[in-house]
mmCIF file of C-alpha atoms and ligand atoms in Angstrom:
data_model
loop_
_atom_site.group_PDB
_atom_site.id
_atom_site.type_symbol
_atom_site.label_atom_id
_atom_site.label_comp_id
_atom_site.label_asym_id
_atom_site.label_seq_id
_atom_site.Cartn_x
_atom_site.Cartn_y
_atom_site.Cartn_z
ATOM 1 C CA MET A 1 86.514 18.270 64.622
ATOM 2 C CA HIS A 2 84.459 16.359 62.136
ATOM 3 C CA GLU A 3 85.722 15.309 58.793
ATOM 4 C CA ARG A 4 84.421 17.648 56.141
ATOM 5 C CA GLY A 5 81.868 15.360 54.504
ATOM 6 C CA HIS A 6 79.164 15.772 51.995
ATOM 7 C CA PHE A 7 75.472 15.416 52.552
ATOM 8 C CA ARG A 8 72.515 14.649 50.331
ATOM 9 C CA VAL A 9 69.043 15.880 51.042
ATOM 10 C CA SER A 10 66.003 14.774 49.101
ATOM 11 C CA VAL A 11 62.377 15.693 48.737
ATOM 12 C CA THR A 12 60.278 12.847 47.476
ATOM 13 C CA LYS A 13 57.681 12.395 44.862
ATOM 14 C CA ASP A 14 54.447 12.080 46.811
ATOM 15 C CA ASP A 15 54.385 15.765 47.461
ATOM 16 C CA LEU A 16 55.490 16.870 44.039
ATOM 17 C CA VAL A 17 52.960 15.929 41.431
ATOM 18 C CA PHE A 18 51.836 17.692 38.291
ATOM 19 C CA ALA A 19 49.054 16.392 36.093
ATOM 20 C CA SER A 20 49.733 17.656 32.595
ATOM 21 C CA ALA A 21 49.054 16.869 28.972
ATOM 22 C CA HIS A 22 51.681 16.495 26.288
ATOM 23 C CA PHE A 23 52.601 14.757 23.089
ATOM 24 C CA ILE A 24 56.006 13.661 21.912
ATOM 25 C CA THR A 25 57.561 13.353 18.514
ATOM 26 C CA PHE A 26 60.044 10.601 17.908
ATOM 27 C CA ALA A 27 62.764 10.222 15.339
ATOM 28 C CA GLY A 28 61.309 9.605 11.904
ATOM 29 C CA HIS A 29 57.642 10.450 11.463
ATOM 30 C CA ARG A 30 56.168 8.965 14.596
ATOM 31 C CA CYS A 31 54.224 11.398 16.732
ATOM 32 C CA GLU A 32 52.139 10.456 19.733
ATOM 33 C CA GLY A 33 48.647 11.841 20.154
ATOM 34 C CA LEU A 34 47.848 14.196 22.978
ATOM 35 C CA HIS A 35 47.623 12.442 26.347
ATOM 36 C CA GLY A 36 48.301 13.102 30.007
ATOM 37 C CA HIS A 37 50.368 11.876 32.925
ATOM 38 C CA ASN A 38 50.394 12.312 36.650
ATOM 39 C CA TYR A 39 54.036 13.286 36.689
ATOM 40 C CA ARG A 40 55.998 13.004 39.887
ATOM 41 C CA ALA A 41 59.196 14.810 40.688
ATOM 42 C CA ARG A 42 61.889 13.993 43.173
ATOM 43 C CA VAL A 43 64.852 16.167 43.904
ATOM 44 C CA THR A 44 68.123 15.459 45.663
ATOM 45 C CA ILE A 45 70.578 18.181 46.480
ATOM 46 C CA ASP A 46 74.185 17.678 47.504
ATOM 47 C CA GLY A 47 76.016 20.152 49.615
ATOM 48 C CA GLU A 48 78.165 21.052 52.538
ATOM 49 C CA LEU A 49 76.692 21.549 55.940
ATOM 50 C CA ASP A 50 75.988 25.069 57.029
ATOM 51 C CA GLU A 51 77.640 25.004 60.448
ATOM 52 C CA GLU A 52 75.295 27.507 61.993
ATOM 53 C CA SER A 53 72.058 25.740 61.170
ATOM 54 C CA TRP A 54 73.511 22.186 60.750
ATOM 55 C CA LEU A 55 71.501 21.932 57.589
ATOM 56 C CA VAL A 56 72.481 21.516 53.974
ATOM 57 C CA PHE A 57 69.358 23.359 52.968
ATOM 58 C CA ASP A 58 66.054 24.013 54.669
ATOM 59 C CA PHE A 59 63.642 21.206 53.710
ATOM 60 C CA ILE A 60 60.622 23.413 54.070
ATOM 61 C CA GLU A 61 62.075 26.000 51.726
ATOM 62 C CA LEU A 62 63.131 23.321 49.222
ATOM 63 C CA LYS A 63 59.648 21.804 49.262
ATOM 64 C CA ARG A 64 58.054 25.211 48.838
ATOM 65 C CA ILE A 65 60.198 25.995 45.798
ATOM 66 C CA MET A 66 59.548 22.569 44.273
ATOM 67 C CA ARG A 67 55.797 22.838 44.828
ATOM 68 C CA ASP A 68 55.835 26.225 43.093
ATOM 69 C CA LEU A 69 57.762 24.796 40.146
ATOM 70 C CA CYS A 70 55.293 21.917 39.804
ATOM 71 C CA ALA A 71 52.320 24.275 40.159
ATOM 72 C CA GLN A 72 53.647 26.364 37.257
ATOM 73 C CA ILE A 73 53.079 23.447 34.867
ATOM 74 C CA ASP A 74 50.259 21.592 36.646
ATOM 75 C CA HIS A 75 46.969 21.118 34.743
ATOM 76 C CA LEU A 76 48.413 22.535 31.554
ATOM 77 C CA VAL A 77 49.326 21.339 28.093
ATOM 78 C CA LEU A 78 53.119 21.215 27.959
ATOM 79 C CA LEU A 79 54.440 22.531 24.663
ATOM 80 C CA PRO A 80 58.082 22.576 23.563
ATOM 81 C CA LEU A 81 59.326 25.803 21.971
ATOM 82 C CA GLU A 82 62.655 24.498 20.710
ATOM 83 C CA LYS A 83 61.642 21.643 18.480
ATOM 84 C CA PRO A 84 61.997 22.354 14.766
ATOM 85 C CA ARG A 85 59.293 19.849 13.760
ATOM 86 C CA ILE A 86 56.748 21.319 16.164
ATOM 87 C CA HIS A 87 55.709 24.856 15.477
ATOM 88 C CA VAL A 88 54.067 26.602 18.410
ATOM 89 C CA THR A 89 52.431 29.930 17.594
ATOM 90 C CA PRO A 90 51.045 31.820 20.564
ATOM 91 C CA GLY A 91 48.232 34.225 19.742
ATOM 92 C CA GLU A 92 46.359 36.480 22.109
ATOM 93 C CA GLU A 93 43.807 33.911 23.242
ATOM 94 C CA THR A 94 44.964 30.703 21.654
ATOM 95 C CA VAL A 95 48.095 28.743 20.847
ATOM 96 C CA ALA A 96 48.285 27.024 17.472
ATOM 97 C CA VAL A 97 50.450 23.940 17.125
ATOM 98 C CA SER A 98 51.529 22.384 13.874
ATOM 99 C CA VAL A 99 53.654 19.294 13.400
ATOM 100 C CA ASP A 100 55.751 18.819 10.277
ATOM 101 C CA GLY A 101 53.974 21.811 8.732
ATOM 102 C CA LYS A 102 50.452 20.453 9.289
ATOM 103 C CA PRO A 103 48.028 22.169 11.699
ATOM 104 C CA ARG A 104 47.353 19.820 14.569
ATOM 105 C CA TYR A 105 45.969 21.558 17.659
ATOM 106 C CA VAL A 106 44.606 24.871 18.857
ATOM 107 C CA PHE A 107 44.576 25.310 22.644
ATOM 108 C CA PRO A 108 43.322 28.112 24.870
ATOM 109 C CA ARG A 109 46.434 30.043 25.743
ATOM 110 C CA ARG A 110 45.749 29.992 29.488
ATOM 111 C CA ASP A 111 45.815 26.199 29.387
ATOM 112 C CA CYS A 112 49.315 25.992 27.905
ATOM 113 C CA ALA A 113 52.796 26.003 29.381
ATOM 114 C CA LEU A 114 55.224 27.133 26.684
ATOM 115 C CA LEU A 115 58.519 25.591 27.670
ATOM 116 C CA PRO A 116 62.060 26.386 26.453
ATOM 117 C CA ILE A 117 62.854 22.745 25.699
ATOM 118 C CA PRO A 118 63.120 20.693 22.492
ATOM 119 C CA ASN A 119 60.737 17.915 23.543
ATOM 120 C CA THR A 120 58.442 17.263 26.489
ATOM 121 C CA SER A 121 60.197 14.011 27.379
ATOM 122 C CA VAL A 122 60.844 13.254 31.052
ATOM 123 C CA GLU A 123 64.542 13.901 30.339
ATOM 124 C CA MET A 124 63.872 17.434 29.171
ATOM 125 C CA LEU A 125 61.322 18.090 31.909
ATOM 126 C CA ALA A 126 63.883 16.959 34.513
ATOM 127 C CA ARG A 127 66.478 19.320 33.059
ATOM 128 C CA LEU A 128 63.994 22.190 32.933
ATOM 129 C CA LEU A 129 62.966 21.699 36.580
ATOM 130 C CA ALA A 130 66.620 21.420 37.636
ATOM 131 C CA ASP A 131 67.442 24.684 35.833
ATOM 132 C CA ARG A 132 64.476 26.426 37.414
ATOM 133 C CA LEU A 133 65.319 25.071 40.853
ATOM 134 C CA ARG A 134 68.897 26.236 40.458
ATOM 135 C CA ALA A 135 67.724 29.759 39.573
ATOM 136 C CA ALA A 136 65.375 29.790 42.584
ATOM 137 C CA LEU A 137 68.104 28.554 44.952
ATOM 138 C CA ASP A 138 70.554 31.146 43.673
ATOM 139 C CA ALA A 139 67.915 33.850 44.077
ATOM 140 C CA ALA A 140 67.277 32.723 47.664
ATOM 141 C CA GLY A 141 70.786 33.737 48.725
ATOM 142 C CA PRO A 142 74.225 32.210 49.242
ATOM 143 C CA HIS A 143 74.271 28.465 49.745
ATOM 144 C CA ARG A 144 76.769 25.615 49.876
ATOM 145 C CA LEU A 145 75.063 23.316 47.422
ATOM 146 C CA THR A 146 77.240 21.387 45.024
ATOM 147 C CA ALA A 147 74.780 19.433 42.873
ATOM 148 C CA ILE A 148 71.131 19.030 41.976
ATOM 149 C CA GLU A 149 69.646 15.739 40.869
ATOM 150 C CA MET A 150 66.131 15.938 39.482
ATOM 151 C CA GLU A 151 64.001 12.916 38.702
ATOM 152 C CA VAL A 152 60.749 13.109 36.777
ATOM 153 C CA GLU A 153 58.517 10.053 36.503
ATOM 154 C CA GLU A 154 55.656 9.864 34.014
ATOM 155 C CA ASN A 155 54.488 6.350 34.773
ATOM 156 C CA VAL A 156 55.463 3.983 37.530
ATOM 157 C CA GLY A 157 58.921 2.758 36.667
ATOM 158 C CA GLN A 158 59.345 5.219 33.799
ATOM 159 C CA ALA A 159 61.526 8.089 34.892
ATOM 160 C CA ALA A 160 64.555 10.116 33.958
ATOM 161 C CA VAL A 161 67.170 11.685 36.206
ATOM 162 C CA TYR A 162 69.136 14.801 35.356
ATOM 163 C CA ARG A 163 72.135 15.789 37.436
ATOM 164 C CA VAL A 164 73.910 19.122 37.336
ATOM 165 C CA GLU A 165 77.044 20.069 39.267
ATOM 166 C CA LEU A 166 76.734 23.555 40.678
ATOM 167 C CA ARG A 167 80.373 24.282 41.410
ATOM 168 C CA GLU A 168 83.089 22.877 39.300
ATOM 169 C CA GLY A 169 85.998 21.428 41.173
ATOM 170 C CA VAL A 170 84.167 21.163 44.484
ATOM 171 C CA ARG A 171 83.989 17.560 45.657
HETATM 172 ZN ZN1 LIG B 1 53.518 10.796 27.534
#
């Protein structure tokens, strides 16, 4: 009988890239111009071993889900919907963006990803991807996962990690 331990499984960045445009507003009046990054994601999941398959979670399935999540925002302009200073108005064909009440951009709608986050920082992108991964894992069926850790890197050495516990009290 083995001790009931915990395992961590990770899928690394090289596979999980999305090249997207964004701009960020900072505290005060500073606002970056539109620019792009080759973002890279890395995900680690914690969980108990499934004692039929001897897996925490199927790598292939995890990679497939993560590739889908990256593809959803790849080659798009990432726009935050929950930032009071940035007003995003989707029309039929275009999306108008104003910052601090001043018109700033108009994008073709098909080129935009309208995201339920307050800023397109790597922190918020990591949280968004973790939330979406969690929903996809839950939809895939019962699992024994206890935590998700999502890292998003926008430049080499510039990354944020978001960790969410999936079951309270499970250690
Ligand atoms: Zn940036």
